[in-house]
Amino acid sequence: VWTSYDPLGVYLYNLKDKSVKIIRNKLTSPAKIYGNRVVWSELIDNKDGDIYMYTISTGEVKKVTSNDGKEWAPNIYKNNVIWFDRRNTNADDSLLLGDIYMKDLSTGIEKRLTPEPSVRDNNRGYGIYGNYIIWVNINDQQVYAYDLSTSKTIKITEDTSIVRDPSIYESKIIWSQVSADNSFDIWSYDIITGEKDVLVDSSSNLVYPMMYKDNLIWIDDRTVQTSGNEQLFLYNLLSQEEKQITGLDITDNPNLYPNSKVIGGYDFVN
């Protein structure tokens, strides 16, 4: 699933029959998919926003939220949908901060997860997996996690350097962090063991990291001088092999441009 701005819409690609279906023809936030459901947000009168969900098996589009204020950039894991919400923020707030809210689709119960407005409306600034919702607190530039099983918030990082772009897979939280040479490296924290480590150390900037099983992907700016754009790289933690996966002529599909710019709108599962 992906979001397009020209033409506008949310698109769904079927891996079996290789068909593409447009499921929404409006300006939306990046769409997210889990199982049979796709979620996104839409602006209302170019101001407020609501969360919508598409069920693949039925083709039904349903509004998930209808509160006052901006609700933007949702993510989904099983029955839980999270999003950025500005209902508790003053309209003249220059930082444009908000909270993270969650709705359990099975019960309809909605819950505020952040104790104060401290998150920006960037869906790469927060994530969800299992019982954990993670985010970067803009006020102190640190990574936090909320445990749904205990209703407690945990501070993951205690660093003076800038952190950004957290994501989570199983028990591993990963993020980008400024190193001594002022470039962004990729760090990880294991919720179960408490172990914190550098996963990838580079002289280039590594941002928007994501993990699935033993594979790690990120956007890398080492290719700017050669291709003119940042590109997507993949690293296998077991083999320690790294490869560039965008910006290369590795397909016969003329609609996949080899030097297209990657800006963070990606996801992967295997």
Short mmCIF file of N, CA and C in Angstrom, two decimals, residues 187-247:
data_model
loop_
_atom_site.label_atom_id
_atom_site.label_comp_id
_atom_site.label_asym_id
_atom_site.label_seq_id
_atom_site.Cartn_x
_atom_site.Cartn_y
_atom_site.Cartn_z
N TRP A 187 20.89 3.02 16.20
CA TRP A 187 21.02 2.40 17.51
C TRP A 187 19.82 1.49 17.77
N SER A 188 19.98 0.59 18.76
CA SER A 188 18.88 -0.28 19.14
C SER A 188 18.83 -0.46 20.66
N TYR A 189 17.63 -0.78 21.13
CA TYR A 189 17.43 -1.09 22.54
C TYR A 189 16.49 -2.29 22.63
N ASP A 190 16.88 -3.31 23.38
CA ASP A 190 16.06 -4.49 23.56
C ASP A 190 15.24 -4.34 24.85
N ILE A 191 13.92 -4.31 24.72
CA ILE A 191 13.05 -4.09 25.87
C ILE A 191 13.19 -5.21 26.89
N ILE A 192 13.41 -6.43 26.44
CA ILE A 192 13.49 -7.58 27.33
C ILE A 192 14.81 -7.62 28.10
N THR A 193 15.93 -7.45 27.39
CA THR A 193 17.25 -7.58 28.02
C THR A 193 17.79 -6.25 28.55
N GLY A 194 17.26 -5.13 28.04
CA GLY A 194 17.80 -3.82 28.43
C GLY A 194 19.09 -3.46 27.72
N GLU A 195 19.50 -4.28 26.74
CA GLU A 195 20.75 -4.04 26.03
C GLU A 195 20.60 -2.93 24.99
N LYS A 196 21.55 -2.01 24.98
CA LYS A 196 21.57 -0.90 24.04
C LYS A 196 22.86 -0.97 23.23
N ASP A 197 22.76 -0.78 21.90
CA ASP A 197 23.93 -0.98 21.06
C ASP A 197 23.80 -0.19 19.77
N VAL A 198 24.95 0.07 19.12
CA VAL A 198 24.97 0.65 17.78
C VAL A 198 24.85 -0.47 16.77
N LEU A 199 23.86 -0.40 15.90
CA LEU A 199 23.67 -1.44 14.89
C LEU A 199 24.47 -1.15 13.62
N VAL A 200 24.44 0.10 13.18
CA VAL A 200 25.17 0.49 11.98
C VAL A 200 25.84 1.83 12.23
N ASP A 201 27.15 1.86 12.01
CA ASP A 201 27.97 3.05 12.22
C ASP A 201 28.53 3.48 10.87
N SER A 202 28.26 4.70 10.45
CA SER A 202 28.69 5.14 9.13
C SER A 202 29.02 6.62 9.16
N SER A 203 29.82 7.05 8.18
CA SER A 203 30.14 8.48 8.06
C SER A 203 29.03 9.24 7.35
N SER A 204 28.08 8.52 6.70
CA SER A 204 26.94 9.16 6.07
C SER A 204 25.77 9.19 7.06
N ASN A 205 24.71 9.89 6.69
CA ASN A 205 23.54 9.99 7.55
C ASN A 205 22.56 8.86 7.27
N LEU A 206 22.26 8.08 8.31
CA LEU A 206 21.35 6.95 8.21
C LEU A 206 20.07 7.29 8.97
N VAL A 207 18.97 7.48 8.26
CA VAL A 207 17.73 7.93 8.90
C VAL A 207 16.57 7.03 8.51
N TYR A 208 15.45 7.19 9.21
CA TYR A 208 14.24 6.39 9.02
C TYR A 208 14.52 4.88 9.05
N PRO A 209 15.20 4.36 10.06
CA PRO A 209 15.49 2.92 10.09
C PRO A 209 14.25 2.10 10.44
N MET A 210 14.17 0.91 9.87
CA MET A 210 13.12 -0.06 10.19
C MET A 210 13.73 -1.45 10.19
N MET A 211 13.12 -2.35 10.96
CA MET A 211 13.63 -3.70 11.08
C MET A 211 12.52 -4.72 10.85
N TYR A 212 12.89 -5.84 10.21
CA TYR A 212 12.01 -7.00 10.13
C TYR A 212 12.89 -8.24 10.18
N LYS A 213 12.65 -9.09 11.20
CA LYS A 213 13.48 -10.26 11.44
C LYS A 213 14.95 -9.84 11.55
N ASP A 214 15.83 -10.33 10.67
CA ASP A 214 17.26 -10.00 10.75
C ASP A 214 17.67 -8.91 9.76
N ASN A 215 16.69 -8.27 9.13
CA ASN A 215 16.98 -7.25 8.11
C ASN A 215 16.67 -5.86 8.62
N LEU A 216 17.54 -4.94 8.29
CA LEU A 216 17.43 -3.54 8.68
C LEU A 216 17.47 -2.68 7.42
N ILE A 217 16.54 -1.72 7.28
CA ILE A 217 16.59 -0.81 6.14
C ILE A 217 16.61 0.63 6.65
N TRP A 218 17.14 1.53 5.81
CA TRP A 218 17.20 2.94 6.16
C TRP A 218 17.42 3.77 4.89
N ILE A 219 17.25 5.08 5.03
CA ILE A 219 17.58 6.02 3.97
C ILE A 219 18.98 6.55 4.23
N ASP A 220 19.81 6.58 3.18
CA ASP A 220 21.23 6.92 3.29
C ASP A 220 21.57 8.03 2.30
N ASP A 221 22.34 9.03 2.77
CA ASP A 221 22.67 10.16 1.88
C ASP A 221 24.04 10.00 1.20
N ARG A 222 24.67 8.82 1.30
CA ARG A 222 25.98 8.64 0.66
C ARG A 222 25.87 8.70 -0.87
N THR A 223 24.64 8.51 -1.40
CA THR A 223 24.44 8.45 -2.85
C THR A 223 24.09 9.80 -3.47
N VAL A 224 24.02 10.84 -2.66
CA VAL A 224 23.59 12.14 -3.18
C VAL A 224 24.51 12.65 -4.29
N GLN A 225 25.80 12.51 -4.11
CA GLN A 225 26.75 13.02 -5.10
C GLN A 225 26.73 12.21 -6.40
N THR A 226 26.40 10.92 -6.32
CA THR A 226 26.43 10.08 -7.52
C THR A 226 25.08 10.04 -8.24
N SER A 227 23.99 9.94 -7.48
CA SER A 227 22.67 9.82 -8.11
C SER A 227 21.83 11.08 -7.98
N GLY A 228 22.25 11.99 -7.07
CA GLY A 228 21.49 13.21 -6.86
C GLY A 228 20.42 13.07 -5.80
N ASN A 229 20.23 11.86 -5.29
CA ASN A 229 19.19 11.62 -4.30
C ASN A 229 19.67 10.66 -3.21
N GLU A 230 18.98 10.75 -2.05
CA GLU A 230 19.18 9.74 -1.02
C GLU A 230 18.53 8.44 -1.48
N GLN A 231 19.06 7.31 -1.02
CA GLN A 231 18.54 6.02 -1.46
C GLN A 231 18.36 5.08 -0.27
N LEU A 232 17.65 4.00 -0.53
CA LEU A 232 17.33 3.02 0.49
C LEU A 232 18.37 1.91 0.50
N PHE A 233 18.85 1.57 1.72
CA PHE A 233 19.84 0.50 1.88
C PHE A 233 19.28 -0.57 2.81
N LEU A 234 19.77 -1.80 2.62
CA LEU A 234 19.37 -2.93 3.46
C LEU A 234 20.62 -3.59 4.04
N TYR A 235 20.52 -3.99 5.32
CA TYR A 235 21.63 -4.63 6.02
C TYR A 235 21.12 -5.86 6.75
N ASN A 236 21.77 -7.00 6.51
CA ASN A 236 21.41 -8.22 7.21
C ASN A 236 22.29 -8.37 8.45
N LEU A 237 21.65 -8.46 9.62
CA LEU A 237 22.39 -8.48 10.88
C LEU A 237 23.16 -9.78 11.08
N LEU A 238 22.72 -10.88 10.46
CA LEU A 238 23.43 -12.16 10.61
C LEU A 238 24.64 -12.24 9.68
N SER A 239 24.43 -11.97 8.40
CA SER A 239 25.54 -12.06 7.44
C SER A 239 26.41 -10.82 7.42
N GLN A 240 25.89 -9.71 8.01
CA GLN A 240 26.58 -8.40 8.01
C GLN A 240 26.82 -7.90 6.59
N GLU A 241 25.93 -8.29 5.68
CA GLU A 241 26.01 -7.84 4.30
C GLU A 241 25.08 -6.65 4.09
N GLU A 242 25.56 -5.68 3.36
CA GLU A 242 24.81 -4.46 3.08
C GLU A 242 24.64 -4.31 1.57
N LYS A 243 23.45 -3.82 1.15
CA LYS A 243 23.25 -3.56 -0.27
C LYS A 243 22.28 -2.40 -0.46
N GLN A 244 22.47 -1.70 -1.56
CA GLN A 244 21.58 -0.62 -1.96
C GLN A 244 20.40 -1.23 -2.70
N ILE A 245 19.17 -0.80 -2.35
CA ILE A 245 18.00 -1.43 -2.96
C ILE A 245 17.12 -0.46 -3.74
N THR A 246 17.46 0.83 -3.77
CA THR A 246 16.79 1.76 -4.68
C THR A 246 17.85 2.56 -5.42
N GLY A 247 17.45 3.20 -6.52
CA GLY A 247 18.40 3.98 -7.30
C GLY A 247 19.23 3.13 -8.23
#
